[in-house]
PDB file of C-alpha atoms in Angstrom:
ATOM      1  CA  MET A   1      40.998 -13.039  -8.031  1.00  0.00           C
ATOM      2  CA  ALA A   2      44.352 -11.374  -8.819  1.00  0.00           C
ATOM      3  CA  GLU A   3      44.020 -12.438 -12.464  1.00  0.00           C
ATOM      4  CA  ILE A   4      40.537 -10.889 -12.695  1.00  0.00           C
ATOM      5  CA  ILE A   5      41.749  -7.604 -11.202  1.00  0.00           C
ATOM      6  CA  GLU A   6      44.679  -7.522 -13.656  1.00  0.00           C
ATOM      7  CA  GLU A   7      42.315  -8.170 -16.560  1.00  0.00           C
ATOM      8  CA  LEU A   8      40.039  -5.326 -15.496  1.00  0.00           C
ATOM      9  CA  ASN A   9      42.999  -2.997 -15.180  1.00  0.00           C
ATOM     10  CA  ASP A  10      44.051  -3.915 -18.712  1.00  0.00           C
ATOM     11  CA  GLN A  11      40.552  -3.172 -19.993  1.00  0.00           C
ATOM     12  CA  MET A  12      40.470   0.188 -18.254  1.00  0.00           C
ATOM     13  CA  LYS A  13      43.865   1.067 -19.721  1.00  0.00           C
ATOM     14  CA  VAL A  14      42.677   0.219 -23.238  1.00  0.00           C
ATOM     15  CA  ARG A  15      39.532   2.305 -22.755  1.00  0.00           C
ATOM     16  CA  ARG A  16      41.596   5.313 -21.711  1.00  0.00           C
ATOM     17  CA  GLU A  17      43.793   4.871 -24.762  1.00  0.00           C
ATOM     18  CA  LYS A  18      40.659   4.857 -26.931  1.00  0.00           C
ATOM     19  CA  MET A  19      39.499   8.022 -25.180  1.00  0.00           C
ATOM     20  CA  GLU A  20      42.724   9.766 -26.191  1.00  0.00           C
ATOM     21  CA  THR A  21      42.389   8.433 -29.746  1.00  0.00           C
ATOM     22  CA  LEU A  22      38.926   9.997 -29.946  1.00  0.00           C
ATOM     23  CA  ARG A  23      40.315  13.336 -28.802  1.00  0.00           C
ATOM     24  CA  GLU A  24      43.098  13.163 -31.388  1.00  0.00           C
ATOM     25  CA  SER A  25      40.425  12.538 -34.035  1.00  0.00           C
ATOM     26  CA  GLY A  26      38.572  15.678 -32.971  1.00  0.00           C
ATOM     27  CA  ILE A  27      35.765  13.794 -31.191  1.00  0.00           C
ATOM     28  CA  ASP A  28      34.806  14.835 -27.660  1.00  0.00           C
ATOM     29  CA  PRO A  29      34.788  11.547 -25.676  1.00  0.00           C
ATOM     30  CA  PHE A  30      32.267  12.969 -23.225  1.00  0.00           C
ATOM     31  CA  GLY A  31      29.817  14.362 -25.656  1.00  0.00           C
ATOM     32  CA  HIS A  32      27.574  17.285 -26.272  1.00  0.00           C
ATOM     33  CA  LYS A  33      23.870  17.949 -26.681  1.00  0.00           C
ATOM     34  CA  PHE A  34      22.090  15.299 -28.737  1.00  0.00           C
ATOM     35  CA  THR A  35      18.385  15.250 -29.569  1.00  0.00           C
ATOM     36  CA  ARG A  36      16.569  11.982 -30.220  1.00  0.00           C
ATOM     37  CA  THR A  37      13.176  11.531 -31.831  1.00  0.00           C
ATOM     38  CA  HIS A  38      12.216   8.252 -30.142  1.00  0.00           C
ATOM     39  CA  ASN A  39      13.096   6.005 -27.255  1.00  0.00           C
ATOM     40  CA  SER A  40      13.155   2.228 -27.596  1.00  0.00           C
ATOM     41  CA  ALA A  41       9.707   1.692 -26.072  1.00  0.00           C
ATOM     42  CA  GLU A  42       8.078   4.157 -28.464  1.00  0.00           C
ATOM     43  CA  LEU A  43       9.620   2.415 -31.454  1.00  0.00           C
ATOM     44  CA  HIS A  44       8.551  -1.044 -30.294  1.00  0.00           C
ATOM     45  CA  ALA A  45       5.030   0.133 -29.466  1.00  0.00           C
ATOM     46  CA  GLU A  46       4.572   1.798 -32.836  1.00  0.00           C
ATOM     47  CA  TYR A  47       6.324  -0.574 -35.218  1.00  0.00           C
ATOM     48  CA  ASP A  48       6.582  -4.073 -33.720  1.00  0.00           C
ATOM     49  CA  GLU A  49       3.446  -5.168 -35.572  1.00  0.00           C
ATOM     50  CA  ASN A  50       4.716  -4.017 -38.966  1.00  0.00           C
ATOM     51  CA  THR A  51       6.273  -6.518 -41.342  1.00  0.00           C
ATOM     52  CA  LYS A  52       9.702  -6.095 -42.887  1.00  0.00           C
ATOM     53  CA  GLU A  53       8.105  -5.218 -46.230  1.00  0.00           C
ATOM     54  CA  GLU A  54       5.744  -2.632 -44.719  1.00  0.00           C
ATOM     55  CA  LEU A  55       8.588  -0.813 -42.981  1.00  0.00           C
ATOM     56  CA  HIS A  56      10.675  -0.843 -46.157  1.00  0.00           C
ATOM     57  CA  GLU A  57       7.795   0.663 -48.120  1.00  0.00           C
ATOM     58  CA  LYS A  58       7.093   3.360 -45.500  1.00  0.00           C
ATOM     59  CA  ASP A  59      10.781   4.422 -45.382  1.00  0.00           C
ATOM     60  CA  LEU A  60      10.547   5.753 -41.815  1.00  0.00           C
ATOM     61  CA  HIS A  61      13.491   7.261 -39.944  1.00  0.00           C
ATOM     62  CA  ALA A  62      14.332   7.757 -36.276  1.00  0.00           C
ATOM     63  CA  THR A  63      17.095   9.117 -34.073  1.00  0.00           C
ATOM     64  CA  ILE A  64      17.902   7.205 -30.887  1.00  0.00           C
ATOM     65  CA  ALA A  65      20.552   7.345 -28.179  1.00  0.00           C
ATOM     66  CA  GLY A  66      21.691   5.026 -25.424  1.00  0.00           C
ATOM     67  CA  ARG A  67      24.301   2.734 -23.954  1.00  0.00           C
ATOM     68  CA  LEU A  68      25.968   0.091 -26.121  1.00  0.00           C
ATOM     69  CA  MET A  69      25.109  -3.255 -24.498  1.00  0.00           C
ATOM     70  CA  THR A  70      26.063  -5.826 -27.148  1.00  0.00           C
ATOM     71  CA  LYS A  71      28.105  -5.678 -30.336  1.00  0.00           C
ATOM     72  CA  ARG A  72      28.853  -8.301 -32.960  1.00  0.00           C
ATOM     73  CA  GLY A  73      29.836  -8.590 -36.588  1.00  0.00           C
ATOM     74  CA  LYS A  74      32.898  -8.613 -38.763  1.00  0.00           C
ATOM     75  CA  GLY A  75      34.275  -6.950 -41.838  1.00  0.00           C
ATOM     76  CA  LYS A  76      32.057  -4.159 -43.075  1.00  0.00           C
ATOM     77  CA  VAL A  77      28.815  -5.057 -41.261  1.00  0.00           C
ATOM     78  CA  GLY A  78      27.874  -5.030 -37.592  1.00  0.00           C
ATOM     79  CA  PHE A  79      24.932  -5.350 -35.214  1.00  0.00           C
ATOM     80  CA  ALA A  80      24.546  -3.927 -31.714  1.00  0.00           C
ATOM     81  CA  HIS A  81      21.927  -3.265 -29.069  1.00  0.00           C
ATOM     82  CA  ILE A  82      21.403   0.226 -27.669  1.00  0.00           C
ATOM     83  CA  GLN A  83      19.806   0.521 -24.222  1.00  0.00           C
ATOM     84  CA  ASP A  84      17.943   3.572 -22.953  1.00  0.00           C
ATOM     85  CA  ARG A  85      15.725   4.002 -19.903  1.00  0.00           C
ATOM     86  CA  GLU A  86      12.793   2.254 -21.545  1.00  0.00           C
ATOM     87  CA  GLY A  87      14.549  -0.813 -22.962  1.00  0.00           C
ATOM     88  CA  GLN A  88      16.720  -1.909 -25.886  1.00  0.00           C
ATOM     89  CA  ILE A  89      16.661  -1.748 -29.654  1.00  0.00           C
ATOM     90  CA  GLN A  90      19.006  -3.240 -32.237  1.00  0.00           C
ATOM     91  CA  ILE A  91      21.072  -1.178 -34.662  1.00  0.00           C
ATOM     92  CA  TYR A  92      22.417  -2.418 -38.001  1.00  0.00           C
ATOM     93  CA  VAL A  93      25.588  -0.726 -39.250  1.00  0.00           C
ATOM     94  CA  ARG A  94      27.061  -1.055 -42.746  1.00  0.00           C
ATOM     95  CA  LYS A  95      30.310   0.634 -43.691  1.00  0.00           C
ATOM     96  CA  ASP A  96      29.033   1.548 -47.163  1.00  0.00           C
ATOM     97  CA  GLU A  97      25.995   3.252 -45.573  1.00  0.00           C
ATOM     98  CA  VAL A  98      27.637   5.251 -42.769  1.00  0.00           C
ATOM     99  CA  GLY A  99      31.064   5.916 -44.277  1.00  0.00           C
ATOM    100  CA  GLU A 100      34.582   5.206 -43.038  1.00  0.00           C
ATOM    101  CA  GLU A 101      34.628   7.725 -40.156  1.00  0.00           C
ATOM    102  CA  ASN A 102      31.295   6.618 -38.701  1.00  0.00           C
ATOM    103  CA  TYR A 103      32.149   2.955 -39.098  1.00  0.00           C
ATOM    104  CA  GLN A 104      35.383   3.472 -37.175  1.00  0.00           C
ATOM    105  CA  ILE A 105      33.338   5.036 -34.368  1.00  0.00           C
ATOM    106  CA  PHE A 106      31.266   1.856 -34.277  1.00  0.00           C
ATOM    107  CA  LYS A 107      34.266  -0.479 -34.438  1.00  0.00           C
ATOM    108  CA  GLN A 108      36.152   1.354 -31.689  1.00  0.00           C
ATOM    109  CA  ALA A 109      33.137   1.681 -29.367  1.00  0.00           C
ATOM    110  CA  ASP A 110      33.248  -0.475 -26.228  1.00  0.00           C
ATOM    111  CA  LEU A 111      30.326  -1.985 -24.359  1.00  0.00           C
ATOM    112  CA  GLY A 112      29.034   0.684 -22.003  1.00  0.00           C
ATOM    113  CA  ASP A 113      29.762   3.616 -24.323  1.00  0.00           C
ATOM    114  CA  PHE A 114      26.916   5.958 -25.265  1.00  0.00           C
ATOM    115  CA  LEU A 115      26.094   6.405 -28.949  1.00  0.00           C
ATOM    116  CA  GLY A 116      23.589   8.431 -30.912  1.00  0.00           C
ATOM    117  CA  VAL A 117      22.181   6.707 -33.998  1.00  0.00           C
ATOM    118  CA  GLU A 118      20.216   8.134 -36.912  1.00  0.00           C
ATOM    119  CA  GLY A 119      18.735   5.823 -39.487  1.00  0.00           C
ATOM    120  CA  GLN A 120      15.890   3.934 -41.124  1.00  0.00           C
ATOM    121  CA  ILE A 121      13.438   1.850 -39.112  1.00  0.00           C
ATOM    122  CA  MET A 122      13.536  -1.731 -40.398  1.00  0.00           C
ATOM    123  CA  LYS A 123      13.177  -5.373 -39.507  1.00  0.00           C
ATOM    124  CA  THR A 124      15.818  -8.031 -40.024  1.00  0.00           C
ATOM    125  CA  ASP A 125      15.206 -11.372 -41.706  1.00  0.00           C
ATOM    126  CA  MET A 126      14.715 -12.766 -38.184  1.00  0.00           C
ATOM    127  CA  GLY A 127      11.948 -10.227 -37.594  1.00  0.00           C
ATOM    128  CA  GLU A 128      13.768  -8.052 -35.039  1.00  0.00           C
ATOM    129  CA  LEU A 129      12.934  -4.344 -35.101  1.00  0.00           C
ATOM    130  CA  SER A 130      16.131  -2.415 -35.819  1.00  0.00           C
ATOM    131  CA  ILE A 131      17.579   0.914 -36.904  1.00  0.00           C
ATOM    132  CA  LYS A 132      19.651   0.770 -40.098  1.00  0.00           C
ATOM    133  CA  ALA A 133      22.243   3.410 -39.261  1.00  0.00           C
ATOM    134  CA  SER A 134      23.003   6.278 -41.627  1.00  0.00           C
ATOM    135  CA  LYS A 135      24.941   8.320 -39.048  1.00  0.00           C
ATOM    136  CA  LEU A 136      26.609   7.573 -35.708  1.00  0.00           C
ATOM    137  CA  THR A 137      27.482  10.154 -33.060  1.00  0.00           C
ATOM    138  CA  PHE A 138      29.816   9.323 -30.191  1.00  0.00           C
ATOM    139  CA  LEU A 139      28.283  10.683 -26.975  1.00  0.00           C
ATOM    140  CA  SER A 140      30.229   9.387 -23.974  1.00  0.00           C
ATOM    141  CA  LYS A 141      33.098   7.007 -23.229  1.00  0.00           C
ATOM    142  CA  ALA A 142      32.717   4.362 -20.510  1.00  0.00           C
ATOM    143  CA  LEU A 143      36.114   4.101 -18.816  1.00  0.00           C
ATOM    144  CA  ARG A 144      35.214   0.966 -16.858  1.00  0.00           C
ATOM    145  CA  PRO A 145      33.896  -2.316 -18.279  1.00  0.00           C
ATOM    146  CA  LEU A 146      30.360  -3.475 -17.610  1.00  0.00           C
ATOM    147  CA  PRO A 147      29.633  -6.625 -15.564  1.00  0.00           C
ATOM    148  CA  GLU A 148      29.796  -9.892 -17.496  1.00  0.00           C
ATOM    149  CA  LYS A 149      26.763  -9.786 -19.796  1.00  0.00           C
ATOM    150  CA  PHE A 150      25.421 -13.337 -19.498  1.00  0.00           C
ATOM    151  CA  HIS A 151      25.274 -13.549 -15.700  1.00  0.00           C
ATOM    152  CA  GLY A 152      24.905  -9.883 -14.820  1.00  0.00           C
ATOM    153  CA  LEU A 153      25.857  -8.531 -11.420  1.00  0.00           C
ATOM    154  CA  THR A 154      25.214 -11.311  -8.893  1.00  0.00           C
ATOM    155  CA  ASP A 155      27.390 -10.358  -5.904  1.00  0.00           C
ATOM    156  CA  THR A 156      25.002  -8.868  -3.325  1.00  0.00           C
ATOM    157  CA  GLU A 157      27.618  -6.653  -1.678  1.00  0.00           C
ATOM    158  CA  THR A 158      28.648  -5.124  -5.000  1.00  0.00           C
ATOM    159  CA  ARG A 159      25.023  -4.637  -6.039  1.00  0.00           C
ATOM    160  CA  TYR A 160      24.279  -2.571  -2.928  1.00  0.00           C
ATOM    161  CA  ARG A 161      27.531  -0.602  -2.881  1.00  0.00           C
ATOM    162  CA  LYS A 162      27.552   0.119  -6.624  1.00  0.00           C
ATOM    163  CA  ARG A 163      23.912   0.681  -7.431  1.00  0.00           C
ATOM    164  CA  TYR A 164      24.715   2.173 -10.813  1.00  0.00           C
ATOM    165  CA  LEU A 165      26.092  -1.209 -11.947  1.00  0.00           C
ATOM    166  CA  ASP A 166      23.071  -2.966 -10.484  1.00  0.00           C
ATOM    167  CA  LEU A 167      20.723  -0.679 -12.428  1.00  0.00           C
ATOM    168  CA  ILE A 168      22.599  -1.277 -15.692  1.00  0.00           C
ATOM    169  CA  SER A 169      22.749  -5.047 -15.273  1.00  0.00           C
ATOM    170  CA  ASN A 170      19.518  -6.025 -13.518  1.00  0.00           C
ATOM    171  CA  LYS A 171      16.224  -4.961 -15.054  1.00  0.00           C
ATOM    172  CA  GLU A 172      14.343  -6.027 -11.926  1.00  0.00           C
ATOM    173  CA  SER A 173      16.335  -3.602  -9.783  1.00  0.00           C
ATOM    174  CA  PHE A 174      15.898  -0.853 -12.362  1.00  0.00           C
ATOM    175  CA  ASN A 175      12.128  -1.342 -12.456  1.00  0.00           C
ATOM    176  CA  ARG A 176      11.987  -1.288  -8.657  1.00  0.00           C
ATOM    177  CA  PHE A 177      13.563   2.183  -8.601  1.00  0.00           C
ATOM    178  CA  VAL A 178      11.195   3.401 -11.311  1.00  0.00           C
ATOM    179  CA  THR A 179       8.194   2.030  -9.400  1.00  0.00           C
ATOM    180  CA  ARG A 180       9.312   3.755  -6.207  1.00  0.00           C
ATOM    181  CA  SER A 181       9.585   7.079  -8.026  1.00  0.00           C
ATOM    182  CA  LYS A 182       6.095   6.659  -9.487  1.00  0.00           C
ATOM    183  CA  ILE A 183       4.665   5.818  -6.055  1.00  0.00           C
ATOM    184  CA  ILE A 184       6.125   8.997  -4.562  1.00  0.00           C
ATOM    185  CA  SER A 185       4.762  11.065  -7.454  1.00  0.00           C
ATOM    186  CA  GLU A 186       1.323   9.513  -6.964  1.00  0.00           C
ATOM    187  CA  ILE A 187       1.405  10.249  -3.223  1.00  0.00           C
ATOM    188  CA  ARG A 188       2.162  13.893  -3.968  1.00  0.00           C
ATOM    189  CA  ARG A 189      -0.606  14.073  -6.568  1.00  0.00           C
ATOM    190  CA  TYR A 190      -3.076  12.485  -4.150  1.00  0.00           C
ATOM    191  CA  MET A 191      -2.179  14.748  -1.230  1.00  0.00           C
ATOM    192  CA  ASP A 192      -2.036  17.956  -3.257  1.00  0.00           C
ATOM    193  CA  GLY A 193      -5.433  17.135  -4.715  1.00  0.00           C
ATOM    194  CA  ARG A 194      -6.908  16.993  -1.218  1.00  0.00           C
ATOM    195  CA  GLY A 195      -5.632  20.345  -0.112  1.00  0.00           C
ATOM    196  CA  TYR A 196      -2.538  19.261   1.819  1.00  0.00           C
ATOM    197  CA  LEU A 197       0.588  21.412   1.638  1.00  0.00           C
ATOM    198  CA  GLU A 198       3.932  19.680   1.166  1.00  0.00           C
ATOM    199  CA  VAL A 199       6.482  21.155   3.573  1.00  0.00           C
ATOM    200  CA  GLU A 200      10.158  20.753   4.397  1.00  0.00           C
ATOM    201  CA  THR A 201      11.216  20.706   8.036  1.00  0.00           C
ATOM    202  CA  PRO A 202      14.769  20.988   9.453  1.00  0.00           C
ATOM    203  CA  VAL A 203      17.109  18.014   9.123  1.00  0.00           C
ATOM    204  CA  LEU A 204      19.565  19.421  11.699  1.00  0.00           C
ATOM    205  CA  ASN A 205      18.270  20.033  15.214  1.00  0.00           C
ATOM    206  CA  ASN A 206      19.710  20.996  18.593  1.00  0.00           C
ATOM    207  CA  GLU A 207      18.096  17.855  19.964  1.00  0.00           C
ATOM    208  CA  ALA A 208      16.538  14.883  18.215  1.00  0.00           C
ATOM    209  CA  GLY A 209      12.912  14.282  19.162  1.00  0.00           C
ATOM    210  CA  GLY A 210       9.622  12.859  18.007  1.00  0.00           C
ATOM    211  CA  ALA A 211      10.616   9.201  18.304  1.00  0.00           C
ATOM    212  CA  ALA A 212      12.528   6.799  20.537  1.00  0.00           C
ATOM    213  CA  ALA A 213      15.738   6.247  18.563  1.00  0.00           C
ATOM    214  CA  ARG A 214      19.455   6.956  18.819  1.00  0.00           C
ATOM    215  CA  PRO A 215      20.445   9.883  16.564  1.00  0.00           C
ATOM    216  CA  PHE A 216      23.464  10.644  14.424  1.00  0.00           C
ATOM    217  CA  TYR A 217      25.423  13.683  15.593  1.00  0.00           C
ATOM    218  CA  THR A 218      27.441  16.282  13.715  1.00  0.00           C
ATOM    219  CA  HIS A 219      29.142  19.581  14.551  1.00  0.00           C
ATOM    220  CA  HIS A 220      28.180  23.027  13.250  1.00  0.00           C
ATOM    221  CA  ASN A 221      31.506  24.821  12.830  1.00  0.00           C
ATOM    222  CA  SER A 222      30.196  28.390  12.477  1.00  0.00           C
ATOM    223  CA  LEU A 223      28.058  28.171  15.615  1.00  0.00           C
ATOM    224  CA  ASP A 224      30.433  25.768  17.379  1.00  0.00           C
ATOM    225  CA  ILE A 225      27.622  23.540  18.586  1.00  0.00           C
ATOM    226  CA  ASP A 226      26.811  19.863  18.265  1.00  0.00           C
ATOM    227  CA  MET A 227      23.650  19.059  16.331  1.00  0.00           C
ATOM    228  CA  ALA A 228      21.607  15.933  15.709  1.00  0.00           C
ATOM    229  CA  LEU A 229      20.187  14.677  12.440  1.00  0.00           C
ATOM    230  CA  ARG A 230      16.451  14.297  12.801  1.00  0.00           C
ATOM    231  CA  ILE A 231      14.985  10.951  13.798  1.00  0.00           C
ATOM    232  CA  ALA A 232      11.411  12.045  12.992  1.00  0.00           C
ATOM    233  CA  THR A 233       9.535  14.926  11.374  1.00  0.00           C
ATOM    234  CA  GLU A 234       6.557  14.846  13.715  1.00  0.00           C
ATOM    235  CA  LEU A 235       7.382  17.715  16.089  1.00  0.00           C
ATOM    236  CA  HIS A 236       7.984  20.306  13.374  1.00  0.00           C
ATOM    237  CA  LEU A 237       4.827  19.243  11.536  1.00  0.00           C
ATOM    238  CA  LYS A 238       2.839  19.754  14.733  1.00  0.00           C
ATOM    239  CA  ARG A 239       4.266  23.261  15.049  1.00  0.00           C
ATOM    240  CA  LEU A 240       3.020  24.030  11.557  1.00  0.00           C
ATOM    241  CA  ILE A 241      -0.449  22.836  12.541  1.00  0.00           C
ATOM    242  CA  VAL A 242      -0.309  25.115  15.591  1.00  0.00           C
ATOM    243  CA  GLY A 243       0.695  27.935  13.231  1.00  0.00           C
ATOM    244  CA  GLY A 244      -2.553  27.495  11.324  1.00  0.00           C
ATOM    245  CA  MET A 245      -1.555  25.489   8.255  1.00  0.00           C
ATOM    246  CA  GLU A 246      -4.152  22.807   9.171  1.00  0.00           C
ATOM    247  CA  LYS A 247      -3.186  20.182   6.545  1.00  0.00           C
ATOM    248  CA  VAL A 248       0.480  19.366   5.870  1.00  0.00           C
ATOM    249  CA  TYR A 249       2.611  16.430   4.784  1.00  0.00           C
ATOM    250  CA  GLU A 250       6.296  15.668   4.298  1.00  0.00           C
ATOM    251  CA  LEU A 251       8.246  13.047   2.387  1.00  0.00           C
ATOM    252  CA  GLY A 252      11.641  13.522   3.980  1.00  0.00           C
ATOM    253  CA  ARG A 253      14.623  11.481   5.116  1.00  0.00           C
ATOM    254  CA  VAL A 254      15.147  10.666   8.782  1.00  0.00           C
ATOM    255  CA  PHE A 255      18.253   9.092  10.313  1.00  0.00           C
ATOM    256  CA  ARG A 256      18.413   6.561  13.142  1.00  0.00           C
ATOM    257  CA  ASN A 257      21.756   5.300  14.432  1.00  0.00           C
ATOM    258  CA  GLU A 258      20.605   1.762  15.123  1.00  0.00           C
ATOM    259  CA  GLY A 259      20.948  -1.766  13.802  1.00  0.00           C
ATOM    260  CA  MET A 260      20.298  -2.601  10.185  1.00  0.00           C
ATOM    261  CA  ASP A 261      19.076  -5.493   8.081  1.00  0.00           C
ATOM    262  CA  MET A 262      17.243  -6.019   4.779  1.00  0.00           C
ATOM    263  CA  THR A 263      14.109  -4.303   6.131  1.00  0.00           C
ATOM    264  CA  HIS A 264      15.622  -1.773   8.538  1.00  0.00           C
ATOM    265  CA  ASN A 265      17.993   0.927   7.316  1.00  0.00           C
ATOM    266  CA  PRO A 266      19.562   3.790   9.354  1.00  0.00           C
ATOM    267  CA  GLU A 267      18.426   6.183   6.613  1.00  0.00           C
ATOM    268  CA  LEU A 268      14.731   5.900   5.812  1.00  0.00           C
ATOM    269  CA  GLN A 269      11.966   7.968   4.289  1.00  0.00           C
ATOM    270  CA  PRO A 270       8.678   8.227   6.154  1.00  0.00           C
ATOM    271  CA  TRP A 271       5.519   9.783   4.778  1.00  0.00           C
ATOM    272  CA  ASN A 272       4.040  11.936   7.527  1.00  0.00           C
ATOM    273  CA  LEU A 273       0.770  13.782   7.158  1.00  0.00           C
ATOM    274  CA  MET A 274      -1.060  15.865   9.706  1.00  0.00           C
ATOM    275  CA  LYS A 275      -4.260  17.843   9.861  1.00  0.00           C
ATOM    276  CA  LEU A 276      -6.402  19.063  12.681  1.00  0.00           C
ATOM    277  CA  MET A 277      -7.750  15.963  14.456  1.00  0.00           C
ATOM    278  CA  LEU A 278      -5.681  13.521  12.328  1.00  0.00           C
ATOM    279  CA  THR A 279      -2.095  12.217  12.291  1.00  0.00           C
ATOM    280  CA  LEU A 280      -0.710   9.471  10.053  1.00  0.00           C
ATOM    281  CA  THR A 281       2.821   8.168   9.558  1.00  0.00           C
ATOM    282  CA  ILE A 282       3.845   5.561   6.984  1.00  0.00           C
ATOM    283  CA  SER A 283       7.503   4.590   6.689  1.00  0.00           C
ATOM    284  CA  TRP A 284       9.523   2.807   4.040  1.00  0.00           C
ATOM    285  CA  ILE A 285      13.230   2.452   3.332  1.00  0.00           C
TER     286      ILE A 285
END
């Protein structure tokens, strides 16, 4: 374990040295505005069916941006994979095409760094859709190394405590987060379309009510009073119904200071909706 920690420290030191080298070269290691024309999914959807010869004849160009996930090559030629939110696409970099300065950007880039790439859409001899780079833009320096690429992030504790690494390394986890976001958006669309008003009720209360659960407590310094984080949204939603709003819903966090396991978290997000003569609560973590 000590050897692994020392190795990681060495990698982080080298990355910081590269960051300073970028600055000395006049390149901002943490980027600026960059506009892309396509993401990886759009390119694959539009051009995967084209042959190498068809793409060469069409002479199409694209600008992409993303995280450097793999890099290989030697001498004056290199290949890499750039990952954005939608997936990955390969880039093909030749020194005689991009020039000395751009090729040095590619050579010095570490896995995890963000790059912008402009170039021609092509296919390799192996049939892989790629971007033949004509210009590289350094966008952001990753100061810590990514998890080992072949096995990904497998330690459960690290996956939960460092979700950002889990999202980078595990596509299944990433897709789960995306699906959750889409579900919440669909709930809002459904409820809004049926005349419900989305509301926000207080998170801090003098007393926690609306459910049988132990609350978390905090202290309000200005008022010098103890307050409880809400354990349910029900009581405030009922007050809105009394006030004449008739149809309301809330997608808001509640906090319960209780036990926890894979299906029961102290911080959870219920979906509460209320209207005259109807109440419904659905909860998920």
